[in-house]
Amino acid sequence: MCGIVGYVGNKKAVDILIDGLTSLEYRGYDSSGIAVNIDGKVELFKAAGKLQNLKNIVEKNYNEISKSTIGIGHIRWATHGAPTVENAHPHSCNCGKVAVVHNGIIENFKDLKERLEKNGCTFRSQTDTETIAHLVATKFGETHNLTEAVRLATREIEGAYALCVIHQDVPNTIVATRRNAPLVVGLGEGENFVASDVPALIQYTKKAMYLEDNQIVTLTPDSIKLIDIDNNKVEQKVETLPWEPVALSKMGYKHFMLKEIHEQPDVVRNVLSGKLRAIDENVVLKEVTLDKEKLKNLSRIQIVACGTSLHAAMVGKYIIEELCEIPVDVEPSSEYIYRKTITDKNTLVIGVSQSGETADTITAIRQAKSKGSHILIITNRPDSTMAREADSLVPVNAGIEVSVAATKSYTAQLISFYLIAIYMAEVKGMGDLSDLKHELIILPQKIEKVLAHKEDIQRYAKAFANSKDFIFIARGINYPTALEGALKLKEISYINATGYTAGELKHGPIAMLDESMPVLSILMSGKVYDKILSNSEEAKARNARMIALTDSMDDKLNELFDCIIRIPKISEILSPALAVVPLQLLAYYIAEFLGKDVDQPRNLAKSVTVE
Ligand code: AGP
């Protein structure tokens, strides 16, 4: 939620800030702003709505704005106060000399505001962030040292934050700090950068330093100083970023989402690489550091996640229970953290997250860790907060995912679950899994076949694009696929889509069916095939518009269904990893046909760093 970027160096800061905000747009996009130093004066430029509105303002004032070689920028996902110009960051203080950008939530902002107002500070916005600007300005008045002012301010702030501050009287200096929100510093030659995430830096430098909680960094063009909140000097751990700038290009596709859907065959190959070498060899998963004896004695597994990652977790439950015979509970992180959870040393807790920064999941894993559980994290971001807190880290190697709607990271999470389950089953000596391993190895080719027939799905998308509602039904291991198909559709097309277990249809939802309601049945060969077929008959009898997604060549389906999306034959246990692809395409083409903003759907943000 919210992206921040800062630059101090020898180039036109505005170009780097706007590029940086463009690459962080996935983090929020309801308003944006920058602060630069023009002829010795801090100036703010802000706009409500999409980043393009700020770009238009910058373009009109480019001659002036481009004089500055220092600046901070922000792209917002509103928490406190509507997405207006007044509430857009940067925020300033009474004298206008301080500018602050912030990602997170200041929990004690009401108390701070009351106190600051009593001391004469005038607030212009409804945001919690503005308190930081006034607080830093007050502390600067006492210390005349920006780093010290920020340090003292953060001692009074409660909540989560990543923030960057500049001050008119301290030229060529940015002070940045974080607590429970990500921040990375990029190191250049005669220039330095700071941002919420790597995409904002990668085209300028690969040398980076991840800030830890309560560390305060002071950047000038030629220096980086790092201290902690108690004013102790901290050793700087500089690393080389593994990402390539090309990962952030659409590579000719109309949207990142379409590009990312097409990357899935290679993503599967990547995840399997080095771990599943041959069908007659055991899976190698050095990332799982849990002692093998402890693994054999696990009494239960709990998986916590949100959104699409939660659906991957639900599939994970089926796979682990099937292959390892260990009971698995799956729960949305946001629920897990507010009830009494029973965990102990014999419980493995798995956190699943594309970003590794989802606040609810971070809180859930911390809660479980404090009770002594081993924490295994499945994430696409080995540089994230969750990754750093993991006991075992299984990186999913999907590459940077830009589209807000998760696609390739979901498939990568699923493949990681197959590998983890096979690994655990082999440690426990649960029998021969060579058929499943063989199928995993040839899965990328099957996904390629599905992608090769995308025009059929595009045609169906047009036929159903004007539906107000959409129902997805499935049973067993593909119930999460139905949920994920519905989530993809609703988040990018805003159609009211719901996934049901097919057996539940007759217990209520069937009342909604008539000739205007599309019902998509996920009918994969296996033990529940006939059951779903009967449930589909029930829906057909209520005149619903029937769509099948199936690997069956059964001719009977032609009578029952108006449209059939056929995919290659696949075993039931592996079918979620293939069946989801046409559903991603269906959602994509419907949204594209409706002219929606596919990569940046309204009200959403890629990484949800608030609870
Ligand atoms: C996916 O399409 C969504 N945008 C969203 O549900 C996402 O999966 C969820 O917010 C969890 O994010 P995470 O995987 O980064 O933890």
XYZ file of C-alpha atoms in Angstrom, residues 119-382:
264
model
C 1.406 23.904 20.122
C 0.232 25.931 17.136
C 0.504 23.468 14.225
C -2.174 23.950 11.577
C -3.323 20.813 9.811
C -4.382 20.995 6.169
C -5.278 17.352 5.526
C -7.199 14.489 7.131
C -4.168 12.209 6.973
C -2.238 10.608 9.787
C 0.950 11.414 7.860
C 0.723 15.150 8.374
C 1.459 14.642 12.083
C 4.920 13.358 11.098
C 5.663 16.532 9.122
C 4.723 18.747 12.070
C 6.511 16.503 14.543
C 9.745 16.485 12.521
C 9.540 20.277 12.074
C 9.137 20.682 15.867
C 12.065 18.388 16.601
C 14.173 20.148 13.964
C 13.432 23.435 15.692
C 14.938 21.942 18.863
C 17.948 20.129 17.342
C 18.732 21.765 13.957
C 19.683 18.281 12.786
C 17.365 16.488 10.368
C 18.490 12.937 11.185
C 18.080 13.634 14.890
C 14.703 15.279 14.302
C 13.452 12.194 12.442
C 14.927 9.871 15.067
C 13.237 11.736 17.919
C 9.970 11.912 15.986
C 9.916 8.154 15.390
C 10.308 7.557 19.127
C 6.885 9.151 19.568
C 5.161 7.502 16.620
C 3.210 4.264 17.088
C 2.209 2.097 14.163
C 3.724 1.123 10.844
C 5.692 3.387 8.600
C 8.245 3.751 5.884
C 8.984 7.407 5.431
C 11.281 9.838 3.647
C 11.847 13.399 4.786
C 13.561 16.426 3.257
C 14.106 19.858 4.806
C 14.725 23.128 3.014
C 17.518 24.129 5.420
C 19.388 20.838 4.927
C 20.072 20.746 1.200
C 20.979 17.551 -0.651
C 19.848 15.304 2.188
C 17.077 12.746 2.532
C 16.386 11.027 5.827
C 14.422 7.789 5.647
C 13.305 5.200 8.154
C 10.946 2.269 8.546
C 8.998 0.115 10.989
C 6.863 -2.750 9.686
C 6.807 -1.360 6.143
C 9.383 -2.031 3.442
C 12.144 0.364 2.394
C 15.202 -0.245 0.257
C 18.156 2.066 -0.400
C 19.836 2.043 -3.828
C 23.513 3.004 -3.987
C 24.846 4.878 -6.997
C 27.926 6.903 -8.007
C 27.408 10.483 -6.865
C 23.723 9.686 -6.323
C 21.602 7.622 -3.985
C 18.045 6.334 -4.030
C 15.430 5.101 -1.621
C 12.144 3.383 -2.403
C 9.417 1.101 -1.130
C 10.398 -1.563 -3.596
C 13.104 -2.609 -6.012
C 11.287 -1.791 -9.310
C 11.839 1.919 -8.580
C 15.629 1.449 -8.405
C 16.537 -1.375 -10.680
C 17.081 0.637 -13.837
C 19.590 2.867 -12.001
C 21.495 0.554 -9.711
C 21.734 -3.054 -8.629
C 23.565 -2.236 -5.384
C 21.025 -2.089 -2.602
C 20.627 -2.138 1.133
C 17.398 -3.256 2.801
C 16.553 -1.189 5.837
C 15.509 -3.051 8.965
C 12.870 -1.877 11.439
C 13.856 1.223 13.417
C 16.928 1.965 11.323
C 17.384 5.527 10.105
C 19.349 6.277 6.970
C 20.691 9.669 5.897
C 21.385 9.964 2.182
C 23.416 12.624 0.387
C 24.794 12.306 -3.165
C 28.072 10.912 -1.823
C 27.274 9.326 1.494
C 24.977 6.958 3.334
C 24.853 6.954 7.113
C 22.924 4.321 9.001
C 21.933 4.442 12.661
C 19.306 2.790 14.825
C 16.570 4.444 16.830
C 18.907 4.604 19.864
C 21.496 6.515 17.827
C 23.926 3.602 17.502
C 25.885 3.295 14.267
C 24.729 0.259 12.273
C 26.789 -1.826 9.854
C 25.550 -1.473 6.261
C 24.748 -4.730 4.472
C 24.940 -3.956 0.774
C 23.759 -6.624 -1.648
C 23.413 -7.068 -5.391
C 19.809 -7.203 -6.583
C 18.954 -10.286 -8.637
C 16.303 -8.536 -10.775
C 16.699 -7.415 -14.395
C 15.044 -4.193 -15.672
C 13.461 -6.202 -18.521
C 11.227 -7.900 -15.930
C 9.366 -4.621 -15.694
C 8.548 -4.295 -19.380
C 5.310 -5.490 -21.013
C 7.381 -7.124 -23.780
C 4.799 -6.303 -26.428
C 1.756 -7.526 -24.501
C -1.117 -5.089 -24.030
C -1.100 -5.559 -20.258
C 1.272 -6.947 -17.640
C -1.444 -9.411 -16.655
C -1.477 -10.980 -20.119
C 2.323 -11.106 -20.191
C 2.395 -12.698 -16.744
C -0.213 -15.317 -17.717
C 2.010 -16.225 -20.678
C 5.093 -16.511 -18.486
C 3.585 -19.409 -16.541
C 5.142 -22.322 -18.460
C 8.604 -20.870 -17.771
C 7.686 -20.062 -14.201
C 6.804 -23.736 -13.608
C 10.137 -24.787 -15.160
C 11.950 -22.299 -12.910
C 10.274 -23.470 -9.730
C 11.008 -27.107 -10.512
C 14.577 -26.427 -11.601
C 17.179 -27.996 -9.333
C 14.463 -29.386 -7.033
C 12.747 -31.994 -9.164
C 15.522 -33.417 -11.330
C 14.141 -36.792 -12.406
C 11.114 -38.918 -11.628
C 13.226 -41.575 -9.944
C 15.089 -39.102 -7.718
C 13.852 -37.610 -4.476
C 12.824 -33.964 -4.498
C 15.652 -31.758 -3.198
C 14.369 -28.979 -0.963
C 17.319 -27.576 0.946
C 15.163 -24.556 1.742
C 13.158 -26.607 4.244
C 15.433 -26.468 7.269
C 13.052 -28.290 9.592
C 14.871 -31.292 11.014
C 13.734 -34.516 9.241
C 12.871 -36.251 12.533
C 10.712 -33.278 13.552
C 9.112 -33.292 10.139
C 8.167 -36.952 10.536
C 6.573 -36.130 13.894
C 4.552 -33.110 12.841
C 1.116 -33.310 14.425
C -0.457 -30.637 12.240
C 0.181 -27.914 9.726
C -1.485 -24.510 9.695
C -1.374 -22.363 6.580
C -2.101 -18.645 6.679
C -2.500 -16.380 3.659
C -4.791 -13.819 2.017
C -6.556 -13.495 -1.333
C -5.057 -15.488 -4.163
C -2.322 -16.843 -1.882
C -5.104 -18.179 0.348
C -6.512 -20.109 -2.617
C -3.056 -21.584 -3.282
C -2.958 -22.538 0.399
C -6.336 -24.293 0.092
C -4.985 -26.385 -2.786
C -1.875 -26.973 -0.644
C -4.065 -28.480 2.073
C -5.497 -31.048 -0.324
C -2.065 -31.975 -1.654
C -0.353 -32.292 1.736
C -3.206 -34.266 3.306
C -3.364 -36.555 0.262
C 0.375 -37.218 -0.016
C 1.589 -36.871 3.576
C -1.453 -37.723 5.703
C -0.808 -34.791 8.037
C -3.889 -32.738 9.034
C -3.763 -29.240 7.561
C -5.825 -26.183 8.545
C -6.010 -23.201 6.224
C -7.175 -19.839 7.441
C -7.213 -16.264 6.172
C -4.452 -14.487 8.105
C -6.884 -11.738 9.085
C -9.014 -14.300 10.966
C -6.141 -16.313 12.386
C -4.745 -13.336 14.258
C -7.922 -12.593 16.181
C -8.672 -15.925 17.787
C -7.020 -18.320 20.157
C -4.923 -20.523 17.889
C -3.593 -23.820 19.133
C 0.001 -24.189 18.006
C 3.044 -25.805 19.526
C 6.471 -27.111 18.636
C 4.948 -29.971 16.614
C 2.969 -27.580 14.440
C 4.440 -26.323 11.208
C 3.038 -22.952 10.214
C 3.235 -22.023 6.543
C 2.762 -18.427 5.429
C 2.041 -17.876 1.740
C 2.424 -14.475 0.156
C 3.399 -13.144 -3.242
C 4.729 -9.898 -1.816
C 5.929 -11.135 1.555
C 4.676 -7.814 2.907
C 0.972 -8.488 3.599
C 0.396 -7.076 7.077
C -2.159 -9.690 8.210
C 0.082 -12.586 7.228
C 3.136 -11.000 8.850
C 1.187 -10.631 12.113
C -0.086 -14.219 11.872
C 3.366 -15.737 11.406
C 4.827 -13.620 14.200
C 2.037 -14.833 16.477
C 2.754 -18.467 15.583
C 6.507 -17.979 15.930
C 6.100 -16.632 19.434
C 4.445 -19.955 20.358
C 7.454 -21.924 19.153
C 6.235 -23.138 15.748
C 8.613 -23.522 12.833
C 7.663 -20.924 10.210
C 7.926 -21.843 6.554
C 7.349 -19.000 4.112
C 6.406 -19.442 0.467
C 6.948 -16.087 -1.232
C 7.866 -14.515 -4.517
C 9.979 -11.919 -2.741
C 13.028 -13.391 -1.002
